[in-house]
Amino acid sequence: MLAYEIRAKVARGEVSPREVAQVYLERVRTLDPSLGAFLTLNENLLEEAEGVDPGLPLAGLVVAVKDNIVTQGLRTTAGSRLLENFIPPYEATAVARLKAMGALVLGKTNLDEFGMGSSTEHSAFFPTRNPFDPGRVPGGSSGGSAAAVAADLAPVALGSDTGGSVRQPAALCGVYGLKPTYGRVSRYGLIAYASSLDQIGPMARSVRDLALLMDAMAGLDPLDATSLDLPPRFQRALAEPLPALRLGLVREGLWGNSPGVERALEEALAVWQGLGFSVREVSWPSLPLALNAYYILAPAEASSNLARYDGSLYGYRGEGEEGVQVVEATRARFGLEVKRRVLVGTFVLSSGYYEAYYGRAQAFRRRLKAEARALFAEVDLLLLPTTPHPAFPLGSRPDPLAMYREDLYTVGANLAGIPALSFPAGWEEGLPLGLQLLAPWGEDERLLRAALAFEEATDRAFLKAPLGEAL
Ligand code: GLN
C-alpha cells in the first residue's frame, strides 16, 4: 500500500498507527537480514506509535531515515566507524517536522560513509543489496533508503543528495526520488558532506507520496541560514489541471547509454507527447564536464567539513599522548574513500593550486548554472537519464573513477542548485530503470506534476514490488 493510502486508512480508523508500525517492524526483522538496508531500528517505535494522535496528517506513517540525518536519541552513524556509537542530542528539522505531523522514524538506513559513493559499498558496516537482484548494488549513497522503499520495508524514506544520492539509488531500485531546489528542505541536522550541494530529499513508490513528505518538510527554517522562504504547495499543485508543457531532451553527454535507457527515453517522450507536451532536443554544453567540476568542489568542501572529526567533539576519540596523536588515531578510522576525498580536497584548496583547481571549478559552476537558466527560457522541463544503465554487480567498480562516472547525469542539478526528480520509467533484463526531470530553480512542484501525469498515463507500469507489499 502506498503512503497516502495508509494515511487514508488510518484517518478512517480502519487501522491504528501502532498496527502499521508493527507490520513494518516485523517485515524489517524478517526481510532485512538478507538486504542490509537498515543500520539501526527504532526500538521505541511501538511505544511512540501508541502516543500518536490519529487525527494528525501523517499519523500512521513510518519513515526510514538515511543515517546521515540526525535523530535525537537514536544512533546516527553516517555509515562511519567514527560515529559508530554517536547518539545525537538533537533532531534534524526535516525529521522534527515529519514527527510533528504524526510520522514515526522506523529506523536508520545504510549509506556510503558520509554520503561518499554511488553503491553503498563504502558503508563502514556492510553493503546493501538490490531487492531486484541480491548480486547487484542498490546505488548510493542513499542505497539503504532506496532498497527499503523498493522492498516495502518502509512506505517512504528520506535520503540526501549531494551529487545524485537520492536519484541514482531511486533509479536503480525502481522508486521515485526528489532532489529539491537547494534550500527548500532545511539542512539542519544533515551531517555535512559538501554544504553548498547537500539537500535532503524524499523517496517513495508514488509521486503523491513524495508530495506528502515535501509538504511536511519543506520551508524556511531559522536554524539553516540557506533555507528558502518558499512555502511548499505540492499536494495542492498535484490537484490542479496540468497545462501542456515544453520538454527539452538533453542530448549532451549521452555517452554509452544501455539500449534499455535509450528505449525508456523514447517511450517517455511519446507518453508526454500523447498528453500534449511539446518535445525538442536542447543543448546544455557544459554538462559533459560537470562531473569533473563536481569531483573538485565536493571533496574541497568535504575536506573542510570533515576537519571537525578530530576526537575532541563528536564520536570516536583515538588514543594517544599528544593532541596530534589523538587526531591521527581518530582519523585512521575513516574509510579509504573518505580519506581519498579529504586528500583531494585538501590538495585542490592548497595555496598555489587553488586558482588552478577550485577557482576554475567555481567559475565553471557559474557557467553551468547560467546555461541552465538560459535553457529554461525555451523549455519548462529538461529530461535526461538518471543513470546510463541499470544496477551494476556488487564489487564491479573497484576503480574510484569508474564509480565516479556513475554520477555523470546527476551532478549537474546539484551544481546548478535546481530541483530534479528520478522516476521509474523502464526495465532492462528484469532490472528497473529511472529517468530524470529537471525544473527551474524553485519549481519543484512542476516536476511532481509532470511525473504524476506520466505515472497515471502509464498506469504505474514501471512499479513493481519485488518482495511483495507489507500492507
Ligand atoms: N556519488 C556522489 C559522491 O560520491 C554523490 C553522493 C551524494 O549525493 N551524497 O559524491
Coordinates of C-alpha atoms and ligand atoms in Angstrom, one line a residue:
M1 CA 0.0 0.0 0.0
L2 CA 1.2 3.5 -0.8
A3 CA 1.8 6.0 2.0
Y4 CA -1.2 8.2 1.1
E5 CA -3.4 5.1 1.1
I6 CA -2.1 4.0 4.5
R7 CA -2.7 7.5 5.8
A8 CA -6.3 7.5 4.5
K9 CA -6.9 4.1 6.2
V10 CA -5.6 5.5 9.5
A11 CA -7.7 8.6 9.1
R12 CA -10.8 6.4 8.6
G13 CA -9.9 4.5 11.8
E14 CA -9.5 1.2 9.9
V15 CA -6.0 0.6 11.2
S16 CA -4.1 2.2 14.1
P17 CA -0.7 3.8 13.9
R18 CA 0.5 1.1 16.2
E19 CA -0.7 -1.7 13.9
V20 CA 1.0 -0.1 10.9
A21 CA 4.2 0.2 12.9
Q22 CA 4.0 -3.4 14.0
V23 CA 3.6 -4.6 10.4
Y24 CA 6.6 -2.7 9.1
L25 CA 8.8 -3.6 12.1
E26 CA 8.1 -7.3 11.6
R27 CA 8.7 -7.1 7.9
V28 CA 12.1 -5.4 8.5
R29 CA 13.0 -8.1 11.0
T30 CA 12.1 -10.9 8.5
L31 CA 13.5 -9.4 5.3
D32 CA 16.3 -7.1 6.1
P33 CA 18.9 -9.6 7.2
S34 CA 19.3 -10.5 3.5
L35 CA 19.1 -6.9 2.2
G36 CA 21.1 -4.9 4.7
A37 CA 19.1 -1.7 4.3
F38 CA 19.0 -0.8 8.0
L39 CA 21.8 0.1 10.3
T40 CA 19.6 0.7 13.4
L41 CA 16.0 0.1 14.2
N42 CA 13.9 2.3 16.4
E43 CA 13.3 0.1 19.4
N44 CA 10.8 2.6 20.9
L45 CA 8.7 2.6 17.7
L46 CA 5.6 0.8 19.1
E47 CA 5.6 2.8 22.3
E48 CA 5.9 6.0 20.2
A49 CA 3.1 4.8 17.9
E50 CA 0.7 4.4 21.0
G51 CA 1.1 8.1 21.6
V52 CA 0.3 9.3 18.0
D53 CA -2.9 11.3 17.5
P54 CA -4.6 9.5 14.6
G55 CA -6.0 12.9 13.5
L56 CA -2.6 14.2 12.5
P57 CA -1.9 14.5 8.8
L58 CA 0.9 11.9 8.8
A59 CA -0.4 9.7 11.5
G60 CA 0.4 6.0 10.9
L61 CA 3.3 6.7 8.5
V62 CA 6.6 5.1 9.3
V63 CA 9.6 6.6 7.7
A64 CA 13.1 5.1 7.1
V65 CA 15.7 7.8 7.6
K66 CA 19.1 7.8 6.0
D67 CA 21.7 7.5 8.7
N68 CA 23.4 10.9 8.0
I69 CA 20.3 12.7 9.2
V70 CA 20.4 13.1 12.9
T71 CA 17.7 11.6 15.1
Q72 CA 17.5 12.6 18.7
G73 CA 18.3 9.7 21.0
L74 CA 18.6 7.3 18.1
R75 CA 22.1 6.2 17.0
T76 CA 23.3 8.1 13.9
T77 CA 26.5 6.8 12.2
A78 CA 26.7 8.4 8.8
G79 CA 27.9 4.9 7.8
S80 CA 31.2 5.7 9.5
R81 CA 33.2 3.9 12.3
L82 CA 33.9 7.4 13.6
L83 CA 30.3 7.8 14.6
E84 CA 29.6 4.2 15.3
N85 CA 28.3 5.0 18.8
F86 CA 27.0 8.5 18.3
I87 CA 23.6 9.3 19.8
P88 CA 22.6 12.7 18.7
P89 CA 21.3 15.1 21.4
Y90 CA 19.1 16.9 18.8
E91 CA 16.8 16.3 15.9
A92 CA 17.2 17.3 12.2
T93 CA 14.5 19.8 11.2
A94 CA 13.2 17.5 8.4
V95 CA 12.6 14.7 10.9
A96 CA 11.2 17.0 13.6
R97 CA 8.6 18.3 11.1
L98 CA 7.6 14.9 10.0
K99 CA 7.2 13.8 13.6
A100 CA 5.2 16.8 14.5
M101 CA 2.7 15.7 11.8
G102 CA 2.4 12.3 13.3
A103 CA 5.0 10.3 11.3
L104 CA 7.4 7.9 13.1
V105 CA 11.0 7.0 12.4
L106 CA 11.2 3.3 11.7
G107 CA 15.0 3.1 11.6
K108 CA 18.1 4.4 10.1
T109 CA 19.3 3.3 6.7
N110 CA 22.6 2.3 5.3
L111 CA 24.8 4.6 3.2
D112 CA 28.2 5.1 1.8
E113 CA 30.3 6.6 4.5
F114 CA 29.3 10.3 4.9
G115 CA 27.5 10.0 1.6
M116 CA 30.6 9.4 -0.4
G117 CA 29.8 6.8 -3.1
S118 CA 27.3 5.5 -5.6
S119 CA 26.7 1.9 -4.5
T120 CA 26.5 1.8 -0.6
E121 CA 29.6 -0.4 -0.8
H122 CA 31.5 2.3 1.0
S123 CA 29.5 1.8 4.2
A124 CA 31.8 1.0 7.0
F125 CA 29.4 -1.7 8.2
F126 CA 28.1 -3.8 5.3
P127 CA 26.8 -3.3 1.7
T128 CA 23.1 -3.1 1.0
R129 CA 21.7 -5.4 -1.7
N130 CA 19.3 -4.5 -4.5
P131 CA 15.9 -6.1 -3.8
F132 CA 15.6 -6.9 -7.6
D133 CA 18.8 -8.9 -7.6
P134 CA 20.9 -9.5 -4.4
G135 CA 24.1 -9.7 -6.5
R136 CA 23.7 -6.1 -7.5
V137 CA 24.1 -2.8 -5.7
P138 CA 21.1 -0.6 -4.8
G139 CA 23.0 2.5 -5.9
G140 CA 24.2 5.1 -3.4
S141 CA 24.8 6.8 -1.3
S142 CA 21.1 6.5 -0.1
G143 CA 21.1 2.8 -1.0
G144 CA 19.6 1.7 2.2
S145 CA 16.6 4.1 1.9
A146 CA 16.1 3.1 -1.8
A147 CA 16.2 -0.7 -1.0
A148 CA 13.9 -0.2 2.0
V149 CA 11.3 1.5 -0.1
A150 CA 11.6 -0.9 -3.1
A151 CA 11.2 -3.9 -0.8
D152 CA 8.4 -2.1 1.1
L153 CA 10.3 -2.3 4.4
A154 CA 9.1 1.3 4.7
P155 CA 6.4 3.1 2.6
V156 CA 8.6 6.2 2.4
A157 CA 12.2 7.2 3.2
L158 CA 14.5 10.2 3.5
G159 CA 17.7 10.4 1.6
S160 CA 20.3 13.1 0.9
D161 CA 21.6 14.2 -2.4
T162 CA 24.9 16.0 -2.9
G163 CA 25.6 14.7 -6.4
G164 CA 22.8 12.2 -7.1
S165 CA 22.5 10.2 -3.9
V166 CA 18.7 10.3 -3.8
R167 CA 18.1 10.0 -7.5
Q168 CA 20.6 7.4 -8.6
P169 CA 19.6 4.7 -5.9
A170 CA 15.9 5.6 -6.6
A171 CA 16.5 4.8 -10.3
L172 CA 18.4 1.6 -9.6
C173 CA 15.7 0.3 -7.2
G174 CA 12.7 1.4 -9.3
V175 CA 11.3 4.1 -6.9
Y176 CA 10.8 7.8 -7.0
G177 CA 13.4 10.2 -5.6
L178 CA 13.4 14.0 -5.4
K179 CA 16.4 16.3 -5.0
P180 CA 14.7 19.6 -4.1
T181 CA 15.9 23.1 -5.1
Y182 CA 18.9 23.9 -2.9
G183 CA 17.4 25.4 0.3
R184 CA 13.8 24.1 0.1
V185 CA 14.4 21.5 2.8
S186 CA 16.4 22.6 5.9
R187 CA 19.9 21.0 6.2
Y188 CA 19.8 21.5 10.0
G189 CA 20.8 18.1 11.3
L190 CA 22.1 16.7 8.0
I191 CA 25.6 15.6 8.6
A192 CA 27.6 17.8 6.2
Y193 CA 29.4 16.4 3.2
A194 CA 29.5 19.3 0.7
S195 CA 27.4 22.0 2.2
S196 CA 26.8 24.1 -1.0
L197 CA 25.4 20.9 -2.7
D198 CA 23.7 18.9 0.1
Q199 CA 19.9 18.5 0.1
I200 CA 17.6 16.2 1.9
G201 CA 15.0 14.6 -0.4
P202 CA 12.1 12.1 -0.2
M203 CA 12.0 8.6 -1.7
A204 CA 8.7 6.8 -2.3
R205 CA 6.7 4.5 -4.6
S206 CA 4.4 7.2 -5.9
V207 CA 4.6 10.9 -6.8
R208 CA 1.8 11.6 -4.3
D209 CA 3.8 10.2 -1.5
L210 CA 6.7 12.5 -2.4
A211 CA 4.3 15.4 -2.2
L212 CA 3.1 14.3 1.2
L213 CA 6.6 14.4 2.6
M214 CA 7.6 17.6 0.9
D215 CA 4.6 19.5 2.2
A216 CA 5.5 18.4 5.7
M217 CA 9.3 19.0 5.5
A218 CA 10.0 22.0 3.2
G219 CA 10.0 25.6 4.1
L220 CA 12.0 28.3 5.9
D221 CA 14.0 27.2 8.9
P222 CA 15.7 29.7 11.1
L223 CA 18.2 27.0 12.0
D224 CA 19.5 26.8 8.4
A225 CA 20.6 30.2 7.0
T226 CA 20.5 28.8 3.4
S227 CA 16.9 27.6 3.7
L228 CA 14.4 29.3 1.5
D229 CA 11.2 31.1 2.3
L230 CA 9.2 29.2 -0.4
P231 CA 6.2 27.6 1.2
P232 CA 5.6 24.1 -0.1
R233 CA 2.4 23.5 -2.1
F234 CA 3.0 20.1 -3.5
Q235 CA -0.3 18.3 -2.8
R236 CA -2.3 21.4 -4.0
A237 CA -0.2 21.6 -7.2
L238 CA -1.0 17.9 -7.9
A239 CA -4.7 18.6 -7.7
E240 CA -4.6 21.4 -10.3
P241 CA -5.0 20.6 -14.0
L242 CA -1.7 20.3 -15.8
P243 CA -1.0 22.6 -18.8
A244 CA 0.8 21.3 -21.8
L245 CA 4.5 21.8 -21.0
R246 CA 7.6 22.2 -23.2
L247 CA 10.0 19.4 -22.6
G248 CA 13.7 19.6 -23.6
L249 CA 15.6 16.4 -24.2
V250 CA 19.2 17.0 -23.2
R251 CA 21.4 15.3 -25.7
E252 CA 24.8 16.2 -24.3
G253 CA 26.8 13.6 -22.5
L254 CA 24.6 10.8 -23.6
W255 CA 27.6 8.6 -23.8
G256 CA 27.1 4.9 -23.9
N257 CA 23.6 4.5 -22.6
S258 CA 22.4 0.9 -22.4
P259 CA 19.7 0.1 -25.0
G260 CA 17.1 0.0 -22.3
V261 CA 17.8 3.6 -21.2
E262 CA 17.6 4.8 -24.9
R263 CA 14.3 2.9 -25.2
A264 CA 12.9 4.4 -22.0
L265 CA 13.7 7.9 -23.1
E266 CA 11.9 7.4 -26.4
E267 CA 8.9 5.9 -24.7
A268 CA 8.7 8.6 -22.1
L269 CA 8.8 11.3 -24.7
A270 CA 6.0 9.5 -26.6
V271 CA 3.8 9.4 -23.4
W272 CA 4.2 13.1 -22.7
Q273 CA 3.6 14.0 -26.3
G274 CA 0.4 12.0 -26.1
L275 CA -0.6 14.3 -23.2
G276 CA 0.0 17.3 -25.4
F277 CA 3.6 18.2 -24.3
S278 CA 5.9 19.5 -26.9
V279 CA 9.3 18.0 -27.2
R280 CA 12.6 19.2 -28.6
E281 CA 16.2 18.4 -28.3
V282 CA 18.2 21.0 -26.4
S283 CA 21.9 21.7 -25.7
W284 CA 23.4 22.1 -22.2
P285 CA 27.0 22.4 -23.4
S286 CA 28.8 22.3 -20.1
L287 CA 27.0 19.2 -18.8
P288 CA 29.7 16.7 -20.0
L289 CA 32.2 18.5 -17.8
A290 CA 30.0 18.7 -14.7
L291 CA 31.5 15.5 -13.3
N292 CA 35.0 17.0 -13.4
A293 CA 34.0 20.1 -11.5
Y294 CA 31.9 18.2 -9.0
Y295 CA 34.8 15.9 -8.1
I296 CA 36.9 19.0 -7.3
L297 CA 34.2 21.0 -5.4
A298 CA 32.6 18.2 -3.4
P299 CA 35.9 16.9 -2.0
A300 CA 37.1 20.5 -1.3
E301 CA 34.0 21.1 0.9
A302 CA 34.3 17.7 2.4
S303 CA 37.9 18.2 3.5
S304 CA 36.7 21.3 5.3
N305 CA 33.6 19.7 6.8
L306 CA 35.3 16.6 8.0
A307 CA 38.0 18.5 9.8
R308 CA 35.7 18.5 12.8
Y309 CA 36.3 14.8 13.4
D310 CA 39.4 15.2 15.4
G311 CA 38.4 13.3 18.5
S312 CA 37.6 16.3 20.6
L313 CA 33.9 16.9 20.0
Y314 CA 32.0 14.1 18.3
G315 CA 32.1 10.3 18.1
Y316 CA 35.2 8.2 18.4
R317 CA 38.3 9.5 20.0
G318 CA 41.6 7.8 19.2
E319 CA 44.2 7.1 21.8
G320 CA 47.5 8.9 22.1
E321 CA 49.7 11.0 24.3
E322 CA 49.7 14.3 22.4
G323 CA 46.9 16.1 20.6
V324 CA 48.3 15.3 17.2
Q325 CA 48.4 11.6 18.0
V326 CA 44.8 11.7 19.1
V327 CA 43.8 13.3 15.8
E328 CA 45.8 10.8 13.8
A329 CA 44.4 7.8 15.7
T330 CA 40.9 9.2 15.3
R331 CA 41.1 9.8 11.6
A332 CA 42.7 6.4 11.0
R333 CA 39.1 5.2 11.4
F334 CA 37.9 7.0 8.2
G335 CA 37.4 4.5 5.3
L336 CA 39.6 4.6 2.2
E337 CA 37.2 6.6 0.0
V338 CA 36.7 9.3 2.7
K339 CA 40.5 9.6 3.1
R340 CA 40.8 9.9 -0.7
R341 CA 38.3 12.8 -0.8
V342 CA 40.0 14.6 2.1
L343 CA 43.3 14.3 0.4
V344 CA 41.9 15.5 -3.0
G345 CA 40.0 18.3 -1.3
T346 CA 43.0 19.5 0.7
F347 CA 45.1 19.5 -2.4
V348 CA 42.8 21.5 -4.6
L349 CA 42.4 24.1 -1.9
S350 CA 46.2 24.4 -1.2
S351 CA 47.9 27.6 -2.0
G352 CA 49.5 27.6 -5.4
Y353 CA 46.8 25.2 -6.7
Y354 CA 43.7 26.9 -5.5
E355 CA 43.1 29.0 -8.7
A356 CA 44.0 26.2 -11.0
Y357 CA 41.5 23.8 -9.5
Y358 CA 39.0 25.2 -7.0
G359 CA 38.8 28.6 -8.6
R360 CA 38.3 27.2 -12.1
A361 CA 35.7 24.7 -10.9
Q362 CA 33.8 27.5 -9.2
A363 CA 33.8 29.6 -12.4
F364 CA 32.7 26.5 -14.4
R365 CA 29.8 26.1 -11.9
R366 CA 28.6 29.6 -12.6
R367 CA 28.7 28.9 -16.3
L368 CA 26.8 25.6 -16.0
K369 CA 24.1 27.4 -13.9
A370 CA 23.8 30.3 -16.4
E371 CA 23.4 27.8 -19.2
A372 CA 20.6 26.1 -17.3
R373 CA 18.9 29.4 -16.7
A374 CA 19.0 30.2 -20.4
L375 CA 17.6 26.8 -21.3
F376 CA 14.6 27.3 -19.1
A377 CA 13.7 30.3 -21.2
E378 CA 13.0 27.9 -24.0
V379 CA 11.6 24.8 -22.2
D380 CA 9.7 24.2 -19.0
L381 CA 11.4 20.9 -18.0
L382 CA 14.6 19.0 -19.0
L383 CA 14.6 15.3 -19.5
L384 CA 17.7 13.1 -19.3
P385 CA 18.5 9.6 -17.9
T386 CA 19.2 9.3 -14.2
T387 CA 21.9 6.6 -14.8
P388 CA 23.4 5.3 -18.1
H389 CA 22.5 1.7 -17.2
P390 CA 20.6 -0.4 -14.6
A391 CA 22.1 -1.6 -11.3
F392 CA 25.7 -3.0 -11.6
P393 CA 27.0 -6.1 -9.8
L394 CA 28.5 -5.7 -6.3
G395 CA 32.3 -5.4 -6.4
S396 CA 32.3 -4.4 -10.1
R397 CA 33.6 -0.8 -9.6
P398 CA 36.9 -1.2 -7.8
D399 CA 38.4 1.8 -9.7
P400 CA 37.3 5.0 -8.0
L401 CA 37.0 6.9 -11.3
A402 CA 34.6 4.1 -12.7
M403 CA 32.5 4.7 -9.6
Y404 CA 32.5 8.5 -10.1
R405 CA 31.4 8.1 -13.7
E406 CA 28.1 6.6 -12.4
D407 CA 27.1 10.1 -11.4
L408 CA 27.5 11.8 -14.8
Y409 CA 23.8 12.6 -15.2
T410 CA 23.0 13.6 -11.6
V411 CA 25.7 16.1 -10.5
G412 CA 24.5 18.9 -12.9
A413 CA 21.3 19.6 -10.9
N414 CA 23.3 19.9 -7.6
L415 CA 25.9 22.3 -9.2
A416 CA 23.1 24.4 -10.7
G417 CA 21.1 24.3 -7.4
I418 CA 17.9 23.3 -9.3
P419 CA 15.4 20.6 -8.5
A420 CA 15.5 17.1 -10.1
L421 CA 13.3 14.1 -9.8
S422 CA 14.1 10.5 -10.8
F423 CA 11.1 8.4 -11.7
P424 CA 10.8 4.7 -12.7
A425 CA 10.5 4.5 -16.4
G426 CA 11.6 1.2 -17.8
W427 CA 13.0 -2.3 -17.4
E428 CA 16.1 -3.9 -18.7
E429 CA 16.8 -7.6 -18.1
G430 CA 14.4 -7.6 -15.1
L431 CA 16.0 -4.6 -13.5
P432 CA 14.4 -1.2 -13.1
L433 CA 15.5 2.0 -15.0
G434 CA 15.0 5.6 -14.0
L435 CA 14.8 8.8 -15.9
Q436 CA 15.2 12.3 -14.6
L437 CA 13.3 15.5 -14.9
L438 CA 14.9 18.9 -14.1
A439 CA 13.0 22.1 -13.5
P440 CA 14.0 25.8 -13.0
W441 CA 15.0 27.0 -9.5
G442 CA 12.2 26.8 -7.1
E443 CA 9.8 25.0 -9.5
D444 CA 9.9 21.6 -7.6
E445 CA 6.2 21.3 -7.8
R446 CA 6.3 21.3 -11.6
L447 CA 8.5 18.2 -11.5
L448 CA 5.9 16.3 -9.5
R449 CA 3.0 17.4 -11.7
A450 CA 4.7 16.1 -14.8
A451 CA 5.8 12.9 -13.2
L452 CA 2.3 12.2 -11.8
A453 CA 0.9 12.7 -15.3
F454 CA 3.4 10.1 -16.5
E455 CA 2.7 7.7 -13.6
E456 CA -1.1 7.9 -14.3
A457 CA -0.7 7.7 -18.1
T458 CA 1.4 4.6 -17.9
D459 CA -0.8 3.0 -15.3
R460 CA 2.1 2.5 -12.9
A461 CA 3.6 0.0 -15.4
F462 CA 7.1 0.8 -14.1
L463 CA 6.4 0.0 -10.5
K464 CA 6.9 -3.5 -9.1
A465 CA 7.2 -4.8 -5.5
P466 CA 10.0 -7.4 -5.9
L467 CA 9.4 -8.8 -2.5
G468 CA 5.7 -8.1 -2.2
E469 CA 3.9 -5.5 -0.1
A470 CA 3.7 -5.0 3.7
L471 CA 0.0 -4.0 3.6
Ligands
GLN1 N1 28.2 9.7 -5.7 C1 28.4 11.0 -5.4 C2 29.6 11.2 -4.5 O1 30.1 10.2 -4.2 C3 27.2 11.7 -4.8 C4 27.0 11.3 -3.4 C5 25.8 12.1 -2.8 O2 25.0 12.7 -3.5 N2 25.9 12.1 -1.5 O3 30.0 12.2 -4.1

